[in-house]
PDB file of C-alpha atoms in Angstrom:
ATOM      1  CA  MET A 212      -4.494 -17.180  10.682  1.00  0.00           C
ATOM      2  CA  PRO A 213      -3.003 -16.678   7.214  1.00  0.00           C
ATOM      3  CA  GLU A 214       0.700 -17.325   6.895  1.00  0.00           C
ATOM      4  CA  PRO A 215       2.743 -14.109   7.272  1.00  0.00           C
ATOM      5  CA  ARG A 216       3.983 -12.823   3.957  1.00  0.00           C
ATOM      6  CA  GLU A 217       6.045  -9.818   4.988  1.00  0.00           C
ATOM      7  CA  THR A 218       9.347  -9.595   3.142  1.00  0.00           C
ATOM      8  CA  ALA A 219      10.929  -6.655   4.967  1.00  0.00           C
ATOM      9  CA  VAL A 220      12.775  -6.957   8.273  1.00  0.00           C
ATOM     10  CA  TYR A 221      11.670  -4.655  11.096  1.00  0.00           C
ATOM     11  CA  THR A 222      14.684  -2.384  11.477  1.00  0.00           C
ATOM     12  CA  HIS A 223      14.332  -1.379  15.123  1.00  0.00           C
ATOM     13  CA  GLY A 224      13.373  -4.552  16.972  1.00  0.00           C
ATOM     14  CA  HIS A 225      12.007  -4.249  20.516  1.00  0.00           C
ATOM     15  CA  HIS A 226      15.005  -3.314  22.622  1.00  0.00           C
ATOM     16  CA  GLU A 227      14.253  -1.223  25.718  1.00  0.00           C
ATOM     17  CA  SER A 228      15.537   1.888  23.936  1.00  0.00           C
ATOM     18  CA  VAL A 229      12.941   1.316  21.194  1.00  0.00           C
ATOM     19  CA  LEU A 230      10.071   0.683  23.593  1.00  0.00           C
ATOM     20  CA  ARG A 231      11.117   3.805  25.514  1.00  0.00           C
ATOM     21  CA  SER A 232      10.038   5.718  22.436  1.00  0.00           C
ATOM     22  CA  HIS A 233       7.002   3.603  21.580  1.00  0.00           C
ATOM     23  CA  THR A 234       5.453   3.828  25.051  1.00  0.00           C
ATOM     24  CA  TRP A 235       5.700   7.642  24.890  1.00  0.00           C
ATOM     25  CA  ARG A 236       3.322   7.699  21.935  1.00  0.00           C
ATOM     26  CA  THR A 237      -0.293   8.672  22.519  1.00  0.00           C
ATOM     27  CA  ALA A 238      -3.302   9.283  20.325  1.00  0.00           C
ATOM     28  CA  ALA A 239      -2.851  13.008  20.994  1.00  0.00           C
ATOM     29  CA  ASN A 240       0.794  13.205  19.881  1.00  0.00           C
ATOM     30  CA  SER A 241       0.647  10.533  17.182  1.00  0.00           C
ATOM     31  CA  ALA A 242      -2.909  10.313  15.793  1.00  0.00           C
ATOM     32  CA  ALA A 243      -4.437  13.769  16.280  1.00  0.00           C
ATOM     33  CA  TYR A 244      -5.434  13.932  12.584  1.00  0.00           C
ATOM     34  CA  LEU A 245      -7.710  10.903  13.097  1.00  0.00           C
ATOM     35  CA  LEU A 246      -9.420  11.831  16.366  1.00  0.00           C
ATOM     36  CA  PRO A 247     -12.104  14.190  14.970  1.00  0.00           C
ATOM     37  CA  SER A 248     -13.418  11.329  12.804  1.00  0.00           C
ATOM     38  CA  LEU A 249     -13.946   8.908  15.691  1.00  0.00           C
ATOM     39  CA  LYS A 250     -17.436   8.054  17.006  1.00  0.00           C
ATOM     40  CA  PRO A 251     -18.194   6.273  20.303  1.00  0.00           C
ATOM     41  CA  HIS A 252     -19.543   3.115  18.617  1.00  0.00           C
ATOM     42  CA  MET A 253     -16.677   2.495  16.188  1.00  0.00           C
ATOM     43  CA  ARG A 254     -14.782  -0.760  15.724  1.00  0.00           C
ATOM     44  CA  ILE A 255     -11.077  -0.081  15.124  1.00  0.00           C
ATOM     45  CA  LEU A 256      -8.130  -2.187  13.989  1.00  0.00           C
ATOM     46  CA  ASP A 257      -4.768  -0.832  15.191  1.00  0.00           C
ATOM     47  CA  ILE A 258      -2.000  -2.361  13.059  1.00  0.00           C
ATOM     48  CA  GLY A 259       1.532  -2.526  14.439  1.00  0.00           C
ATOM     49  CA  CYS A 260       0.206  -1.618  17.874  1.00  0.00           C
ATOM     50  CA  GLY A 261       3.465  -2.343  19.726  1.00  0.00           C
ATOM     51  CA  PRO A 262       3.111  -1.790  23.486  1.00  0.00           C
ATOM     52  CA  GLY A 263      -0.444  -0.536  23.036  1.00  0.00           C
ATOM     53  CA  THR A 264      -0.395   3.042  24.299  1.00  0.00           C
ATOM     54  CA  ILE A 265      -2.093   4.456  21.194  1.00  0.00           C
ATOM     55  CA  THR A 266      -4.426   1.452  21.116  1.00  0.00           C
ATOM     56  CA  ALA A 267      -5.552   2.155  24.679  1.00  0.00           C
ATOM     57  CA  ASP A 268      -6.133   5.832  23.912  1.00  0.00           C
ATOM     58  CA  LEU A 269      -8.260   4.923  20.902  1.00  0.00           C
ATOM     59  CA  ALA A 270     -10.263   2.479  23.031  1.00  0.00           C
ATOM     60  CA  GLU A 271     -11.041   5.243  25.529  1.00  0.00           C
ATOM     61  CA  ARG A 272     -12.414   7.339  22.672  1.00  0.00           C
ATOM     62  CA  VAL A 273     -14.797   4.596  21.460  1.00  0.00           C
ATOM     63  CA  PRO A 274     -16.389   3.481  24.753  1.00  0.00           C
ATOM     64  CA  ASP A 275     -19.304   1.806  22.959  1.00  0.00           C
ATOM     65  CA  GLY A 276     -17.046   0.268  20.316  1.00  0.00           C
ATOM     66  CA  HIS A 277     -14.020  -2.012  20.264  1.00  0.00           C
ATOM     67  CA  VAL A 278     -10.325  -1.808  19.351  1.00  0.00           C
ATOM     68  CA  THR A 279      -8.238  -4.756  18.164  1.00  0.00           C
ATOM     69  CA  GLY A 280      -4.483  -4.275  18.333  1.00  0.00           C
ATOM     70  CA  VAL A 281      -2.285  -6.473  16.160  1.00  0.00           C
ATOM     71  CA  ASP A 282       1.474  -6.835  15.757  1.00  0.00           C
ATOM     72  CA  LEU A 283       3.891  -9.291  14.184  1.00  0.00           C
ATOM     73  CA  ALA A 284       5.839  -9.612  17.463  1.00  0.00           C
ATOM     74  CA  PRO A 285       4.040 -11.808  20.034  1.00  0.00           C
ATOM     75  CA  ALA A 286       6.157 -10.645  22.981  1.00  0.00           C
ATOM     76  CA  VAL A 287       5.256  -6.967  22.646  1.00  0.00           C
ATOM     77  CA  LEU A 288       1.558  -7.876  22.691  1.00  0.00           C
ATOM     78  CA  GLU A 289       1.928  -8.993  26.304  1.00  0.00           C
ATOM     79  CA  GLN A 290       2.939  -5.443  27.143  1.00  0.00           C
ATOM     80  CA  ALA A 291      -0.011  -4.115  25.138  1.00  0.00           C
ATOM     81  CA  ARG A 292      -2.421  -6.332  27.070  1.00  0.00           C
ATOM     82  CA  ALA A 293      -0.893  -5.131  30.338  1.00  0.00           C
ATOM     83  CA  THR A 294      -1.338  -1.513  29.226  1.00  0.00           C
ATOM     84  CA  ALA A 295      -5.031  -2.043  28.523  1.00  0.00           C
ATOM     85  CA  GLU A 296      -5.551  -3.946  31.760  1.00  0.00           C
ATOM     86  CA  ALA A 297      -3.814  -1.277  33.836  1.00  0.00           C
ATOM     87  CA  ARG A 298      -6.165   1.318  32.389  1.00  0.00           C
ATOM     88  CA  GLY A 299      -9.239  -0.812  33.095  1.00  0.00           C
ATOM     89  CA  LEU A 300     -10.221  -1.165  29.461  1.00  0.00           C
ATOM     90  CA  ARG A 301     -12.677  -3.906  28.533  1.00  0.00           C
ATOM     91  CA  ASN A 302     -13.149  -3.052  24.869  1.00  0.00           C
ATOM     92  CA  THR A 303      -9.768  -4.208  23.534  1.00  0.00           C
ATOM     93  CA  ASP A 304      -8.209  -7.427  22.312  1.00  0.00           C
ATOM     94  CA  PHE A 305      -4.809  -8.223  20.816  1.00  0.00           C
ATOM     95  CA  ALA A 306      -3.492 -10.755  18.322  1.00  0.00           C
ATOM     96  CA  VAL A 307      -0.492 -11.593  16.167  1.00  0.00           C
ATOM     97  CA  ALA A 308      -1.109 -10.514  12.569  1.00  0.00           C
ATOM     98  CA  ASP A 309       0.608  -9.543   9.342  1.00  0.00           C
ATOM     99  CA  VAL A 310      -0.708  -6.424   7.576  1.00  0.00           C
ATOM    100  CA  ASN A 311      -0.360  -8.250   4.258  1.00  0.00           C
ATOM    101  CA  ALA A 312      -2.755 -11.051   5.264  1.00  0.00           C
ATOM    102  CA  LEU A 313      -5.208  -9.913   7.928  1.00  0.00           C
ATOM    103  CA  ASP A 314      -7.338 -12.606   9.514  1.00  0.00           C
ATOM    104  CA  HIS A 315     -10.622 -10.686   9.193  1.00  0.00           C
ATOM    105  CA  PRO A 316     -13.494 -10.747   6.697  1.00  0.00           C
ATOM    106  CA  ASP A 317     -14.092  -7.952   4.215  1.00  0.00           C
ATOM    107  CA  ASP A 318     -15.789  -4.803   5.561  1.00  0.00           C
ATOM    108  CA  THR A 319     -15.143  -5.523   9.255  1.00  0.00           C
ATOM    109  CA  PHE A 320     -13.810  -2.287  10.777  1.00  0.00           C
ATOM    110  CA  CYS A 321     -14.929   1.329  10.860  1.00  0.00           C
ATOM    111  CA  VAL A 322     -11.306   2.477  11.112  1.00  0.00           C
ATOM    112  CA  VAL A 323      -8.035   0.728  10.266  1.00  0.00           C
ATOM    113  CA  HIS A 324      -5.100   2.617  11.775  1.00  0.00           C
ATOM    114  CA  ALA A 325      -1.347   2.195  11.331  1.00  0.00           C
ATOM    115  CA  HIS A 326       1.315   4.374  12.936  1.00  0.00           C
ATOM    116  CA  GLN A 327       4.941   4.037  11.751  1.00  0.00           C
ATOM    117  CA  VAL A 328       4.165   0.779   9.944  1.00  0.00           C
ATOM    118  CA  LEU A 329       4.312   1.273   6.174  1.00  0.00           C
ATOM    119  CA  GLN A 330       7.938   2.410   6.305  1.00  0.00           C
ATOM    120  CA  HIS A 331       8.801  -1.103   7.498  1.00  0.00           C
ATOM    121  CA  VAL A 332       6.901  -3.238   4.967  1.00  0.00           C
ATOM    122  CA  GLY A 333       8.168  -4.493   1.643  1.00  0.00           C
ATOM    123  CA  ASP A 334       5.066  -3.585  -0.374  1.00  0.00           C
ATOM    124  CA  PRO A 335       3.163  -0.649   1.182  1.00  0.00           C
ATOM    125  CA  VAL A 336       0.610  -0.578  -1.649  1.00  0.00           C
ATOM    126  CA  ARG A 337      -0.322  -4.209  -1.050  1.00  0.00           C
ATOM    127  CA  ALA A 338      -0.586  -3.490   2.677  1.00  0.00           C
ATOM    128  CA  LEU A 339      -2.926  -0.571   2.027  1.00  0.00           C
ATOM    129  CA  ARG A 340      -5.088  -2.741  -0.229  1.00  0.00           C
ATOM    130  CA  GLU A 341      -5.414  -5.270   2.580  1.00  0.00           C
ATOM    131  CA  MET A 342      -6.253  -2.523   5.061  1.00  0.00           C
ATOM    132  CA  ARG A 343      -8.863  -1.252   2.617  1.00  0.00           C
ATOM    133  CA  ARG A 344     -10.337  -4.730   2.252  1.00  0.00           C
ATOM    134  CA  VAL A 345     -11.178  -5.061   5.948  1.00  0.00           C
ATOM    135  CA  THR A 346     -12.566  -1.499   6.211  1.00  0.00           C
ATOM    136  CA  ARG A 347     -16.309  -0.987   5.987  1.00  0.00           C
ATOM    137  CA  PRO A 348     -17.727   1.202   3.202  1.00  0.00           C
ATOM    138  CA  GLY A 349     -17.704   4.756   4.507  1.00  0.00           C
ATOM    139  CA  GLY A 350     -14.958   3.882   6.985  1.00  0.00           C
ATOM    140  CA  PHE A 351     -11.401   5.141   7.165  1.00  0.00           C
ATOM    141  CA  VAL A 352      -7.862   3.911   6.705  1.00  0.00           C
ATOM    142  CA  ALA A 353      -5.605   6.203   8.745  1.00  0.00           C
ATOM    143  CA  VAL A 354      -1.830   6.069   8.313  1.00  0.00           C
ATOM    144  CA  ARG A 355       1.033   8.139   9.722  1.00  0.00           C
ATOM    145  CA  ASP A 356       4.709   7.611   8.939  1.00  0.00           C
ATOM    146  CA  ALA A 357       7.879   9.562   9.584  1.00  0.00           C
ATOM    147  CA  ASP A 358      10.016  10.869   6.752  1.00  0.00           C
ATOM    148  CA  TYR A 359      13.676  10.503   7.725  1.00  0.00           C
ATOM    149  CA  ALA A 360      15.124  12.655   4.935  1.00  0.00           C
ATOM    150  CA  ALA A 361      12.895  15.508   6.139  1.00  0.00           C
ATOM    151  CA  MET A 362      14.068  15.326   9.761  1.00  0.00           C
ATOM    152  CA  THR A 363      16.026  18.425  10.707  1.00  0.00           C
ATOM    153  CA  TRP A 364      17.988  19.684  13.677  1.00  0.00           C
ATOM    154  CA  TYR A 365      20.104  22.466  15.065  1.00  0.00           C
ATOM    155  CA  PRO A 366      22.976  22.989  15.550  1.00  0.00           C
ATOM    156  CA  ALA A 367      24.608  21.240  12.608  1.00  0.00           C
ATOM    157  CA  SER A 368      26.312  17.972  13.485  1.00  0.00           C
ATOM    158  CA  GLU A 369      28.461  15.804  11.232  1.00  0.00           C
ATOM    159  CA  GLY A 370      27.733  12.933  13.606  1.00  0.00           C
ATOM    160  CA  LEU A 371      23.967  13.276  13.146  1.00  0.00           C
ATOM    161  CA  ASP A 372      24.476  13.606   9.390  1.00  0.00           C
ATOM    162  CA  ALA A 373      26.296  10.261   9.574  1.00  0.00           C
ATOM    163  CA  TRP A 374      23.449   8.812  11.666  1.00  0.00           C
ATOM    164  CA  LEU A 375      20.821   9.804   9.111  1.00  0.00           C
ATOM    165  CA  ASP A 376      22.794   8.419   6.190  1.00  0.00           C
ATOM    166  CA  LEU A 377      23.439   5.172   8.058  1.00  0.00           C
ATOM    167  CA  TYR A 378      19.855   4.718   9.198  1.00  0.00           C
ATOM    168  CA  ARG A 379      18.454   5.198   5.697  1.00  0.00           C
ATOM    169  CA  ARG A 380      20.924   2.675   4.256  1.00  0.00           C
ATOM    170  CA  VAL A 381      20.116   0.070   6.931  1.00  0.00           C
ATOM    171  CA  ALA A 382      16.348   0.532   6.588  1.00  0.00           C
ATOM    172  CA  ARG A 383      16.453   0.134   2.805  1.00  0.00           C
ATOM    173  CA  ALA A 384      18.691  -2.909   3.071  1.00  0.00           C
ATOM    174  CA  ASN A 385      16.019  -4.396   5.327  1.00  0.00           C
ATOM    175  CA  GLY A 386      13.408  -3.885   2.597  1.00  0.00           C
ATOM    176  CA  GLY A 387      11.719  -0.775   3.985  1.00  0.00           C
ATOM    177  CA  GLU A 388      11.381   2.863   2.904  1.00  0.00           C
ATOM    178  CA  PRO A 389      12.555   5.309   5.596  1.00  0.00           C
ATOM    179  CA  ASP A 390      11.239   8.333   3.669  1.00  0.00           C
ATOM    180  CA  ALA A 391       7.706   6.953   3.739  1.00  0.00           C
ATOM    181  CA  GLY A 392       5.902  10.080   4.900  1.00  0.00           C
ATOM    182  CA  ARG A 393       6.107  11.883   1.557  1.00  0.00           C
ATOM    183  CA  ARG A 394       4.953   8.768  -0.304  1.00  0.00           C
ATOM    184  CA  LEU A 395       1.759   7.958   1.629  1.00  0.00           C
ATOM    185  CA  ARG A 396      -0.659   9.769  -0.672  1.00  0.00           C
ATOM    186  CA  ALA A 397       0.896   8.203  -3.778  1.00  0.00           C
ATOM    187  CA  TRP A 398       0.742   4.751  -2.219  1.00  0.00           C
ATOM    188  CA  ALA A 399      -2.916   5.240  -1.234  1.00  0.00           C
ATOM    189  CA  LEU A 400      -3.895   6.261  -4.765  1.00  0.00           C
ATOM    190  CA  ARG A 401      -2.102   3.222  -6.181  1.00  0.00           C
ATOM    191  CA  ALA A 402      -3.974   1.055  -3.658  1.00  0.00           C
ATOM    192  CA  GLY A 403      -7.296   2.181  -5.117  1.00  0.00           C
ATOM    193  CA  PHE A 404      -8.394   4.941  -2.765  1.00  0.00           C
ATOM    194  CA  THR A 405     -10.009   7.950  -4.418  1.00  0.00           C
ATOM    195  CA  ASP A 406     -10.960   9.964  -1.315  1.00  0.00           C
ATOM    196  CA  VAL A 407      -7.605  10.744   0.329  1.00  0.00           C
ATOM    197  CA  THR A 408      -6.933  13.619   2.708  1.00  0.00           C
ATOM    198  CA  ALA A 409      -3.191  14.126   3.064  1.00  0.00           C
ATOM    199  CA  GLY A 410      -1.454  16.231   5.683  1.00  0.00           C
ATOM    200  CA  SER A 411       1.522  16.302   7.983  1.00  0.00           C
ATOM    201  CA  GLY A 412       2.433  16.526  11.640  1.00  0.00           C
ATOM    202  CA  THR A 413       5.581  16.906  13.695  1.00  0.00           C
ATOM    203  CA  TRP A 414       7.298  15.888  16.883  1.00  0.00           C
ATOM    204  CA  THR A 415       9.702  18.495  18.221  1.00  0.00           C
ATOM    205  CA  PHE A 416      12.319  18.003  20.931  1.00  0.00           C
ATOM    206  CA  ALA A 417      13.789  21.234  22.287  1.00  0.00           C
ATOM    207  CA  THR A 418      13.575  21.473  26.093  1.00  0.00           C
ATOM    208  CA  PRO A 419      16.454  20.065  28.160  1.00  0.00           C
ATOM    209  CA  GLU A 420      14.281  17.128  29.192  1.00  0.00           C
ATOM    210  CA  GLU A 421      13.123  16.433  25.620  1.00  0.00           C
ATOM    211  CA  ARG A 422      16.646  16.654  24.230  1.00  0.00           C
ATOM    212  CA  ALA A 423      18.023  14.332  26.903  1.00  0.00           C
ATOM    213  CA  TRP A 424      15.269  11.783  26.290  1.00  0.00           C
ATOM    214  CA  TRP A 425      15.424  11.840  22.480  1.00  0.00           C
ATOM    215  CA  SER A 426      19.204  11.868  22.232  1.00  0.00           C
ATOM    216  CA  GLY A 427      19.570   9.222  24.917  1.00  0.00           C
ATOM    217  CA  LEU A 428      17.227   6.712  23.344  1.00  0.00           C
ATOM    218  CA  TRP A 429      18.874   7.122  19.928  1.00  0.00           C
ATOM    219  CA  ALA A 430      22.354   6.807  21.427  1.00  0.00           C
ATOM    220  CA  ASP A 431      21.297   3.608  23.172  1.00  0.00           C
ATOM    221  CA  ARG A 432      19.485   2.315  20.082  1.00  0.00           C
ATOM    222  CA  THR A 433      22.590   2.924  17.974  1.00  0.00           C
ATOM    223  CA  LEU A 434      24.675   0.702  20.245  1.00  0.00           C
ATOM    224  CA  ALA A 435      22.372  -1.970  21.624  1.00  0.00           C
ATOM    225  CA  SER A 436      19.239  -2.596  19.544  1.00  0.00           C
ATOM    226  CA  ALA A 437      18.393  -4.809  16.574  1.00  0.00           C
ATOM    227  CA  TYR A 438      19.151  -1.765  14.428  1.00  0.00           C
ATOM    228  CA  ALA A 439      22.743  -1.821  15.721  1.00  0.00           C
ATOM    229  CA  ASP A 440      23.012  -5.542  15.003  1.00  0.00           C
ATOM    230  CA  ARG A 441      21.739  -5.033  11.457  1.00  0.00           C
ATOM    231  CA  ALA A 442      24.056  -2.097  10.856  1.00  0.00           C
ATOM    232  CA  LEU A 443      27.016  -4.234  11.885  1.00  0.00           C
ATOM    233  CA  GLY A 444      25.857  -7.511  10.343  1.00  0.00           C
ATOM    234  CA  GLY A 445      25.056  -5.905   7.026  1.00  0.00           C
ATOM    235  CA  GLY A 446      28.444  -4.239   6.793  1.00  0.00           C
ATOM    236  CA  HIS A 447      26.925  -0.745   6.922  1.00  0.00           C
ATOM    237  CA  ALA A 448      29.018   0.461   9.867  1.00  0.00           C
ATOM    238  CA  SER A 449      31.820  -0.602  12.181  1.00  0.00           C
ATOM    239  CA  GLU A 450      31.570  -0.672  15.952  1.00  0.00           C
ATOM    240  CA  GLU A 451      33.688   2.483  16.138  1.00  0.00           C
ATOM    241  CA  GLU A 452      31.403   4.259  13.678  1.00  0.00           C
ATOM    242  CA  LEU A 453      28.393   3.322  15.782  1.00  0.00           C
ATOM    243  CA  ARG A 454      30.126   4.583  18.914  1.00  0.00           C
ATOM    244  CA  ALA A 455      30.893   7.859  17.133  1.00  0.00           C
ATOM    245  CA  VAL A 456      27.237   8.275  16.154  1.00  0.00           C
ATOM    246  CA  ALA A 457      26.133   7.558  19.730  1.00  0.00           C
ATOM    247  CA  ARG A 458      28.589  10.162  21.031  1.00  0.00           C
ATOM    248  CA  ALA A 459      27.221  12.682  18.541  1.00  0.00           C
ATOM    249  CA  TRP A 460      23.693  12.076  19.787  1.00  0.00           C
ATOM    250  CA  ARG A 461      24.705  12.571  23.411  1.00  0.00           C
ATOM    251  CA  GLU A 462      26.708  15.700  22.585  1.00  0.00           C
ATOM    252  CA  TRP A 463      23.781  17.203  20.683  1.00  0.00           C
ATOM    253  CA  GLY A 464      21.510  16.455  23.639  1.00  0.00           C
ATOM    254  CA  THR A 465      23.618  18.676  25.904  1.00  0.00           C
ATOM    255  CA  ARG A 466      23.440  21.718  23.608  1.00  0.00           C
ATOM    256  CA  GLU A 467      21.322  24.456  25.158  1.00  0.00           C
ATOM    257  CA  GLU A 468      20.268  25.663  21.696  1.00  0.00           C
ATOM    258  CA  GLY A 469      19.507  22.128  20.494  1.00  0.00           C
ATOM    259  CA  TRP A 470      16.311  21.540  18.495  1.00  0.00           C
ATOM    260  CA  PHE A 471      15.138  18.473  16.567  1.00  0.00           C
ATOM    261  CA  SER A 472      11.989  18.056  14.477  1.00  0.00           C
ATOM    262  CA  VAL A 473      10.500  14.871  13.017  1.00  0.00           C
ATOM    263  CA  LEU A 474       8.159  15.360  10.058  1.00  0.00           C
ATOM    264  CA  HIS A 475       5.372  12.823   9.492  1.00  0.00           C
ATOM    265  CA  GLY A 476       3.136  12.316   6.506  1.00  0.00           C
ATOM    266  CA  GLU A 477      -0.507  11.583   7.373  1.00  0.00           C
ATOM    267  CA  ILE A 478      -3.346  10.219   5.237  1.00  0.00           C
ATOM    268  CA  LEU A 479      -7.005   9.701   6.027  1.00  0.00           C
ATOM    269  CA  CYS A 480      -8.602   7.575   3.299  1.00  0.00           C
ATOM    270  CA  ARG A 481     -12.350   7.066   3.159  1.00  0.00           C
ATOM    271  CA  LYS A 482     -13.496   3.794   1.601  1.00  0.00           C
ATOM    272  CA  GLU A 483     -16.214   4.428  -0.926  1.00  0.00           C
ATOM    273  CA  GLY A 484     -19.254   2.236  -0.988  1.00  0.00           C
TER     274      GLY A 484
END
């Protein structure tokens, strides 16, 4: 396998509070824009697959095809394999890989998919060029990324304002771009794609159960994940400031009128050929 060349540091890490969010993701709530383009025979590469819940959903939608899930973190791939095995899937495999140097020949996959990946890489245009390289002519590169500056909530909260400012500073210090969603189309054009369909999608958390889940995982992530370590280690926040942000998340989660929306940019790029 080619040597990894990623320069950015993954902001979140794989703490339980992070995987709590990642295992909630499905093809329906995170890749709906791609699903109409799938055919039963397709071969798919799922980049940054994490614990494999989206990967498994994609595999179920291509029963005569195959899905390869790849991630930079070997440990999380064990969870992805367990997910596929628990669902009885026989058309998946998983491997360690870097999006900047994929260990596959040109024109290998019908679809190359990446969810919440480009915001964490140092050179998204280079990553898209590599994704394009391994896509077959006529195939698709499908990418979805959140846009942190476009996230919005009610009621107003100075603590959540502080969270957003802190997160964006930490992510950029790690070499990423937290406001990736709005940039996806521009990055795809710079990567050489000429047939790009750009759109957007949202996650919304408003019921008592949704608010408790979303606020709880962010409160825990703020105090105990790799993101917390990087916020402290990089001098971006003190322990007391992190505790204040966590309290703000938990307080917001108890508000009956609470509402939070996450905007995502989405691109579906067809490779000409």
